[in-house]
PDB file of C-alpha atoms in Angstrom:
ATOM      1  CA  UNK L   1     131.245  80.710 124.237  1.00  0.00           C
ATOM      2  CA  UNK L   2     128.957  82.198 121.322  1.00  0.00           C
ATOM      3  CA  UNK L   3     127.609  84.848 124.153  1.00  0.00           C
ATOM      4  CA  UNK L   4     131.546  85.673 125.140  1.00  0.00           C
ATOM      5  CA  UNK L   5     133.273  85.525 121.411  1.00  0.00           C
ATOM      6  CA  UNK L   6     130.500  86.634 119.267  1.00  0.00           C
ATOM      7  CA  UNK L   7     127.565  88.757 120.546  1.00  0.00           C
ATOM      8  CA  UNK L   8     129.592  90.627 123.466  1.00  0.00           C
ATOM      9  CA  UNK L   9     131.887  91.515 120.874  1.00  0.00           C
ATOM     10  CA  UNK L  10     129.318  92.770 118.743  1.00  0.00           C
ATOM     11  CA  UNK L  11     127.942  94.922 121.742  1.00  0.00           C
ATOM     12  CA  UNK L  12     130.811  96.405 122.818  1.00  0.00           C
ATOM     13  CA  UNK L  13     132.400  97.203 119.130  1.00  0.00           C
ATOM     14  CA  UNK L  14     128.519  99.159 118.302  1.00  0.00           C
ATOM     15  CA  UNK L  15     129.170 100.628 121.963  1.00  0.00           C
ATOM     16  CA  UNK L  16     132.583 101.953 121.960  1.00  0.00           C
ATOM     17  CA  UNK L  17     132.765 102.737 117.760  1.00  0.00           C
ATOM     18  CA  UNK L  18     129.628 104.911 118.124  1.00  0.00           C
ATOM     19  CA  UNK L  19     131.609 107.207 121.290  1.00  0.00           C
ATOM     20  CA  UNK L  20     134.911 107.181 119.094  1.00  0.00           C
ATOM     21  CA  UNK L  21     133.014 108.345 115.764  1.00  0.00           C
ATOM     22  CA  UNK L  22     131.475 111.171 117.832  1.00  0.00           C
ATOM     23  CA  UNK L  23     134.704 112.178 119.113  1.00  0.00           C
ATOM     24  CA  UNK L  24     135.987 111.484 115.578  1.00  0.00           C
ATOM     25  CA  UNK L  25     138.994 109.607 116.667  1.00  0.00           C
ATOM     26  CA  UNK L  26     139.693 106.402 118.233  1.00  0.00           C
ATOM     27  CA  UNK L  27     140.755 102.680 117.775  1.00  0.00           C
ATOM     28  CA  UNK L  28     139.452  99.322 118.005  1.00  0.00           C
ATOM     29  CA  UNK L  29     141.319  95.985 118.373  1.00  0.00           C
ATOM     30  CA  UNK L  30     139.881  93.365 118.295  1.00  0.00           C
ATOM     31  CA  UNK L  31     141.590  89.590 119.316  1.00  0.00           C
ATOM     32  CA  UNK L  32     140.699  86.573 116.915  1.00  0.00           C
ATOM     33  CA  UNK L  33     142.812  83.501 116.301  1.00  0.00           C
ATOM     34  CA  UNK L  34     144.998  81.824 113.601  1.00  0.00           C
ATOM     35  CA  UNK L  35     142.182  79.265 114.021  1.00  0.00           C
ATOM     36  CA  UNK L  36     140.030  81.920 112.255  1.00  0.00           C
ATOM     37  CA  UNK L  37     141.596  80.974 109.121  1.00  0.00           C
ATOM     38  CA  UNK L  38     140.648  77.250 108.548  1.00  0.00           C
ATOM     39  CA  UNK L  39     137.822  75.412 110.230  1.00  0.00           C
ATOM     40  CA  UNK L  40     139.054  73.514 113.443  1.00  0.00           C
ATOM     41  CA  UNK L  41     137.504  70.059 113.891  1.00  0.00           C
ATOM     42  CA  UNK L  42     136.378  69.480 117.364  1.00  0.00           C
ATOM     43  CA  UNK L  43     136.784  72.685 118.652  1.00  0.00           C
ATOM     44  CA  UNK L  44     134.092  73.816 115.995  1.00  0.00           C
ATOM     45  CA  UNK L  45     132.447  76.392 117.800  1.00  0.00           C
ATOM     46  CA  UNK L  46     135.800  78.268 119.081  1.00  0.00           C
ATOM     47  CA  UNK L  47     136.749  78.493 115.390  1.00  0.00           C
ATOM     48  CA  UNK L  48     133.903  79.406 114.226  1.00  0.00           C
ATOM     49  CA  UNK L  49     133.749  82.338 117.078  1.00  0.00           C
ATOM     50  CA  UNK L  50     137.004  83.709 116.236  1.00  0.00           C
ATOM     51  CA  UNK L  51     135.806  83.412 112.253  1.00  0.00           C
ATOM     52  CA  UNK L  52     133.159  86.051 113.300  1.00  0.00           C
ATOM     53  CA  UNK L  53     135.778  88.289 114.891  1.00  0.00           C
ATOM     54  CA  UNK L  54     138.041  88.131 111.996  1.00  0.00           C
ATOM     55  CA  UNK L  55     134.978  88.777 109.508  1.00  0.00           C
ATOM     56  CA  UNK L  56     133.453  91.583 112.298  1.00  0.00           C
ATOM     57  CA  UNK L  57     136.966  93.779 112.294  1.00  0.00           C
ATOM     58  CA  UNK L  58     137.326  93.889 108.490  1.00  0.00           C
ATOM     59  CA  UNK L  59     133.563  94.971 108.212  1.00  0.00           C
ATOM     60  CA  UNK L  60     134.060  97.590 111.115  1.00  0.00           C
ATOM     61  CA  UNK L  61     137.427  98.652 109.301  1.00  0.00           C
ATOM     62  CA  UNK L  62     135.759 100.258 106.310  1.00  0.00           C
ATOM     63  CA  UNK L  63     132.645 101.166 107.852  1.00  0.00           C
ATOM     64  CA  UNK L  64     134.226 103.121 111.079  1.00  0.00           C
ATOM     65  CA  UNK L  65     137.112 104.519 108.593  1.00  0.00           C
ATOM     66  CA  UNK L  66     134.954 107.993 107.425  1.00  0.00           C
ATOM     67  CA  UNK L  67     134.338 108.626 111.123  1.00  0.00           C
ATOM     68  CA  UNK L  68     138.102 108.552 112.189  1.00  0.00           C
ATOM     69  CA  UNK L  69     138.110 105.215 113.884  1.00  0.00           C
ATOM     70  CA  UNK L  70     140.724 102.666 113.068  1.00  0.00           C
ATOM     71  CA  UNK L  71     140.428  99.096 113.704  1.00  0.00           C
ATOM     72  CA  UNK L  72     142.419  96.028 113.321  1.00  0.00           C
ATOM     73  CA  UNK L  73     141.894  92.214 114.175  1.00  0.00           C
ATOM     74  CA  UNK L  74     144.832  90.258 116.057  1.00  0.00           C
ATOM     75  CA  UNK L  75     145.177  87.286 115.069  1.00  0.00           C
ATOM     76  CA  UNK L  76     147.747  84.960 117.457  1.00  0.00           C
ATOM     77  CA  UNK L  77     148.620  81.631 117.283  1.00  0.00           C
ATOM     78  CA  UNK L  78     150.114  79.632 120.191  1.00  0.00           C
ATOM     79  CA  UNK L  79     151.018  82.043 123.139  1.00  0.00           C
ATOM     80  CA  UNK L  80     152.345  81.228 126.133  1.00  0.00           C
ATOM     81  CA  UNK L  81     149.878  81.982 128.814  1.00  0.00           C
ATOM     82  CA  UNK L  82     146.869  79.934 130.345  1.00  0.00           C
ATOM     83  CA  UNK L  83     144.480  79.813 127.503  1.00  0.00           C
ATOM     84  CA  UNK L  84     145.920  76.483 126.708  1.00  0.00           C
ATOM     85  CA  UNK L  85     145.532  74.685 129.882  1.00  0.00           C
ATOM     86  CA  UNK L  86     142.082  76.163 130.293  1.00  0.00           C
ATOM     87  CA  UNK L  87     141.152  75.949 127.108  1.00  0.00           C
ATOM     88  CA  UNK L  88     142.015  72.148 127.265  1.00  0.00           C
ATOM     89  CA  UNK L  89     144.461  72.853 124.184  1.00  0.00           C
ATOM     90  CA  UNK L  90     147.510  72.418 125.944  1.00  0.00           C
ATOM     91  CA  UNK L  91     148.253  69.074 124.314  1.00  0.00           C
ATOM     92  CA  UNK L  92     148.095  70.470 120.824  1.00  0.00           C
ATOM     93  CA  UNK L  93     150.826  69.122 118.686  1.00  0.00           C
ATOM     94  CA  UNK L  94     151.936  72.607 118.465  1.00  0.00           C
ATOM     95  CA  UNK L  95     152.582  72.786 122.080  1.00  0.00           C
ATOM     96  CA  UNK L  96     154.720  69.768 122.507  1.00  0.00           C
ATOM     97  CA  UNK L  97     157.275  69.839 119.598  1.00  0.00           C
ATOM     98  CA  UNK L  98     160.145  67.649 120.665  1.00  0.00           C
ATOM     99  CA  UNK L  99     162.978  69.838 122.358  1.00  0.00           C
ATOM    100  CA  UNK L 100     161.092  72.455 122.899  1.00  0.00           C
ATOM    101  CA  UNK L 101     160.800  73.241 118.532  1.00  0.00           C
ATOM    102  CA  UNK L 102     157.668  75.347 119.510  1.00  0.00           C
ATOM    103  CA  UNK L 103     159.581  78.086 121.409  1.00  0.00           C
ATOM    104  CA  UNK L 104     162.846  78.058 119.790  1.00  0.00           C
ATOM    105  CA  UNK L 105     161.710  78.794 115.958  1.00  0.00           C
ATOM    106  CA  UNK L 106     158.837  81.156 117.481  1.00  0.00           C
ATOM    107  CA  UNK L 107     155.542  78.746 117.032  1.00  0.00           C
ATOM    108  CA  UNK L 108     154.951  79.416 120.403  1.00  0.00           C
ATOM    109  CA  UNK L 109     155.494  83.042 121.387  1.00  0.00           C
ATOM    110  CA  UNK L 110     155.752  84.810 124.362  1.00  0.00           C
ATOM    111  CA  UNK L 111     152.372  86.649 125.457  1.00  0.00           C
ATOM    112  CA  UNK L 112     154.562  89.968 125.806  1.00  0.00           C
ATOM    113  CA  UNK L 113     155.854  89.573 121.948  1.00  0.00           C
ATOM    114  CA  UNK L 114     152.227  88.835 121.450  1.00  0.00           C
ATOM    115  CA  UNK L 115     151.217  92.440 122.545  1.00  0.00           C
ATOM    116  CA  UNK L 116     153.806  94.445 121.977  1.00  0.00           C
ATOM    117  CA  UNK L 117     153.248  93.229 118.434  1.00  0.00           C
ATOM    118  CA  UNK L 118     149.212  94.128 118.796  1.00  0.00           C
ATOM    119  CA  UNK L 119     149.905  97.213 119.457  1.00  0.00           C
ATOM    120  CA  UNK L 120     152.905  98.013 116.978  1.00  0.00           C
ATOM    121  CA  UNK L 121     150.112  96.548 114.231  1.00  0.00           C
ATOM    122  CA  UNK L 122     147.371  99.432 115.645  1.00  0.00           C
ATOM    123  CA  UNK L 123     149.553 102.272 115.358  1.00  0.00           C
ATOM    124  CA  UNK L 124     150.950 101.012 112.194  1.00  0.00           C
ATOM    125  CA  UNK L 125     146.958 100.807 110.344  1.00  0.00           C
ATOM    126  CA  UNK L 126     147.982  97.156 109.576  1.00  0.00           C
ATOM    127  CA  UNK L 127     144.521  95.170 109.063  1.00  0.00           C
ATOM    128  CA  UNK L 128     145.047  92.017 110.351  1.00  0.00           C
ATOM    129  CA  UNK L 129     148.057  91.633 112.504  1.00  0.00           C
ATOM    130  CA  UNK L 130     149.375  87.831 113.025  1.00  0.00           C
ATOM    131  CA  UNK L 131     152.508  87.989 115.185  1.00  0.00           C
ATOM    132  CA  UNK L 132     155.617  86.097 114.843  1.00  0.00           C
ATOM    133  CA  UNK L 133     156.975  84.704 111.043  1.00  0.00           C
ATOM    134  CA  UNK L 134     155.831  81.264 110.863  1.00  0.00           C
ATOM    135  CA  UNK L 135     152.492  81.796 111.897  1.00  0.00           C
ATOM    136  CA  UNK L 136     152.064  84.668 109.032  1.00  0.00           C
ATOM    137  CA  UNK L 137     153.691  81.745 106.744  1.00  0.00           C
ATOM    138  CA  UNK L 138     150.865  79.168 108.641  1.00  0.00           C
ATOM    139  CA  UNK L 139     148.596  81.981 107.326  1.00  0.00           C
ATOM    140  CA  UNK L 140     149.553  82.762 103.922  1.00  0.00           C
ATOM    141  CA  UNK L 141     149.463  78.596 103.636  1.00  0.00           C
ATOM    142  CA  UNK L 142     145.886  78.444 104.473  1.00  0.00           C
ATOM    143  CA  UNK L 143     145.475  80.046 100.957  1.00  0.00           C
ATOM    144  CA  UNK L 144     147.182  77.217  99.125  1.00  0.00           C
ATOM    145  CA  UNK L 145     144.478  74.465 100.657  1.00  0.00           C
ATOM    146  CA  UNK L 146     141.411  73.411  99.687  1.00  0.00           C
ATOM    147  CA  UNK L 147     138.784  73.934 102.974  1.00  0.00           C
ATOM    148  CA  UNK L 148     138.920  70.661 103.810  1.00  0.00           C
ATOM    149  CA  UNK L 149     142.810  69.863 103.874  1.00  0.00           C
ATOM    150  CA  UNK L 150     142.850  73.472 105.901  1.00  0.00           C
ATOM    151  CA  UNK L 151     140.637  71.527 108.211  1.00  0.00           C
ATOM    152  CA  UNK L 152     142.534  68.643 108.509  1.00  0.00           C
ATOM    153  CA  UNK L 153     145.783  70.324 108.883  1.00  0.00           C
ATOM    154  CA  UNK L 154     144.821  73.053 111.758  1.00  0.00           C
ATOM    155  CA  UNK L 155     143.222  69.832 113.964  1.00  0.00           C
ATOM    156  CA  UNK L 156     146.732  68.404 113.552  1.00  0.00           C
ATOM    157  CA  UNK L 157     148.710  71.362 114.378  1.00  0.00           C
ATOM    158  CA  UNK L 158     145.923  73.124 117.346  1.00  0.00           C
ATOM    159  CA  UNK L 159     143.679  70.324 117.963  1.00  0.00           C
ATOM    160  CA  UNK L 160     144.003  68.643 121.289  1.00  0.00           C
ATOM    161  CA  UNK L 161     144.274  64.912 119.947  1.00  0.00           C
ATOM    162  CA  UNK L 162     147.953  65.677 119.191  1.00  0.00           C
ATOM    163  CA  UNK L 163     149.462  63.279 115.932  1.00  0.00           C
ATOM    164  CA  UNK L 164     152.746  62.961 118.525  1.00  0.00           C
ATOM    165  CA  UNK L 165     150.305  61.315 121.320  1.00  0.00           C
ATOM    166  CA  UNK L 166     150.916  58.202 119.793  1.00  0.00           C
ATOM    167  CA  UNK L 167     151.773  55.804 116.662  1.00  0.00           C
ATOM    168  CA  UNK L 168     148.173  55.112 115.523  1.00  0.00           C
ATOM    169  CA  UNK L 169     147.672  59.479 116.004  1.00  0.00           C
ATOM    170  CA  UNK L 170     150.514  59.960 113.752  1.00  0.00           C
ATOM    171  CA  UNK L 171     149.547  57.415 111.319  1.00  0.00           C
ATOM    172  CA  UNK L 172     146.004  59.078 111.106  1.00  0.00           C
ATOM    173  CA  UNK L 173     147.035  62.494 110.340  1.00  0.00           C
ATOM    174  CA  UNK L 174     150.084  61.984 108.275  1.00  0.00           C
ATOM    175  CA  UNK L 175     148.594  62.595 104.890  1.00  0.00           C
ATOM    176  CA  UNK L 176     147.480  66.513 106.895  1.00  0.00           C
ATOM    177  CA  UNK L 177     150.829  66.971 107.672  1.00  0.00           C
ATOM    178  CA  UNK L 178     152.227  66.102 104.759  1.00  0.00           C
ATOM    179  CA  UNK L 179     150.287  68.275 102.729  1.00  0.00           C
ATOM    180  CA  UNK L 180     149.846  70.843 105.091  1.00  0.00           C
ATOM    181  CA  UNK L 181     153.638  70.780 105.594  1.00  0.00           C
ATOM    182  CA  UNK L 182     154.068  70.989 101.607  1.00  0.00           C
ATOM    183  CA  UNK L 183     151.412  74.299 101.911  1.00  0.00           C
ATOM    184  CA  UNK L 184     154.168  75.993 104.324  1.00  0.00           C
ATOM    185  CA  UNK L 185     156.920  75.255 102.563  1.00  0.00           C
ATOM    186  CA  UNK L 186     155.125  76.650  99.265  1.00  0.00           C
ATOM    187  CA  UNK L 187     154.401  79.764 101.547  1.00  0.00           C
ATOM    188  CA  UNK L 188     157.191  80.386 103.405  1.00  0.00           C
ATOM    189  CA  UNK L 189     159.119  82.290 100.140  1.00  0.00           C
ATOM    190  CA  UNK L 190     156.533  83.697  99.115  1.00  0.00           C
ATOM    191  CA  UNK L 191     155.708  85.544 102.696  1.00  0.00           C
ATOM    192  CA  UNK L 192     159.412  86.459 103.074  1.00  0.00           C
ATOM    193  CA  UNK L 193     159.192  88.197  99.525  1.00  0.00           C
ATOM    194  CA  UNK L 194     156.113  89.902 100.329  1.00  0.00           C
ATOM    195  CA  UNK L 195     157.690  91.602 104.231  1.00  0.00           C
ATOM    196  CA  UNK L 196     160.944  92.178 102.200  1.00  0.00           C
ATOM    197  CA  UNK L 197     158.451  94.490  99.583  1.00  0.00           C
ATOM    198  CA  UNK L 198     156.722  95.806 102.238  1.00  0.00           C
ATOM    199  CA  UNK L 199     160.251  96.745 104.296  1.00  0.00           C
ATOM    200  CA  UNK L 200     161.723  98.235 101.108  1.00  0.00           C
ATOM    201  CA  UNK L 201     158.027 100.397 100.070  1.00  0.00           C
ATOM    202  CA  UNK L 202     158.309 101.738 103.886  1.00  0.00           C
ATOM    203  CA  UNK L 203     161.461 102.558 103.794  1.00  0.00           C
ATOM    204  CA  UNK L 204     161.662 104.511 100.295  1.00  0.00           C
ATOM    205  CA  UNK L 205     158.557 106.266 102.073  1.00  0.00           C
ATOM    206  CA  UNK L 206     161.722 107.712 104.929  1.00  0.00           C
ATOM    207  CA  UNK L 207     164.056 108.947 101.780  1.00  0.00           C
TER     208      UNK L 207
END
């Protein structure tokens, strides 16, 4: 996993930015993870991985900027493809909402909206690109936590050993969700505040 998510990266960002700074244009994009945001207990080492990828774009961004090459880091949360059934994610508390909660309020998007918005991000310059509302809100909560509760609250929400397995799961992670939960809510005005700014700056830039 380190070989795949950290030092092939590495390789192929030093191999490809070095052809597009010759050519003086070109872009990079490079996928992470919302889990690149908090530490993810037992699943350490795929956090950590997508930690590096995160921290390797926003080196590359300024570095690779003089030479005409722009790069951005996406950053998804749960998509709907394979990963989690490979990945042995799939039951992730996130993935099982009752009703199907995930996919109706957009926790769990669509891996088309996933890369239509990766590539709308690119063209755009935007840094770090996290698709879909309530993960930027998941992300902009991360913020309000101290590293630990971060911790505790991502294994709840990603983490395989989902609090709605059973009574005893719930019971153990209800003080995450609680203040995890409380982080969001804190977040969620302050991220809709901070698109409707950026909306109204980009669109004064059109008059």
């Amino acid at each position: 996993m380190l070989q795949l998510n950290m030092a092939t990266v590495a390789r192929l960002c030093r191999l490809y930015a070095a052809n597009f700074a010759r050519r003086g244009r070109g872009a990079l994009l490079l996928t992470s993870s919302l889990v690149a945001l908090a530490p993810l207990p037992q699943a350490t080492i795929y956090g950590a991985s997508r930690a590096f990828t995160r921290s390797l774009a926003l080196g590359l961004r300024d570095e690779c900027a003089p030479a005409g090459v722009v790069v951005a880091c996406l950053l998804p949360g749960a998509t709907a493809t394979e990963f989690a059934k490979v990945g042995g994610t799939e039951r992730a508390m996130v993935f099982n909402l009752p009703l199907g909660l995930g996919d109706a309020i957009g926790l769990v998007l669509p891996a088309e909206q996933v890369a239509s918005a990766a590539f709308d991000g690119l063209a755009a310059g935007t840094l770090s690109i996290v698709p879909g509302f309530l993960n930027r809100v998941y992300a902009a909560s991360t913020w309000l936590l101290t590293a630990r509760a971060a911790a505790a609250f991502s294994s709840a929400v990603f983490g395989d050993d989902s609090p709605l397995a059973s009574a005893s799961n719930l019971l153990r992670a209800l003080p995450a969700l609680l203040i995890g939960t409380a982080a969001v809510v804190a977040a969620l005005p302050l991220q809709a505040a901070r698109e409707a700014l950026c909306w109204l700056l980009t669109a004064l830039q059109w008059l």
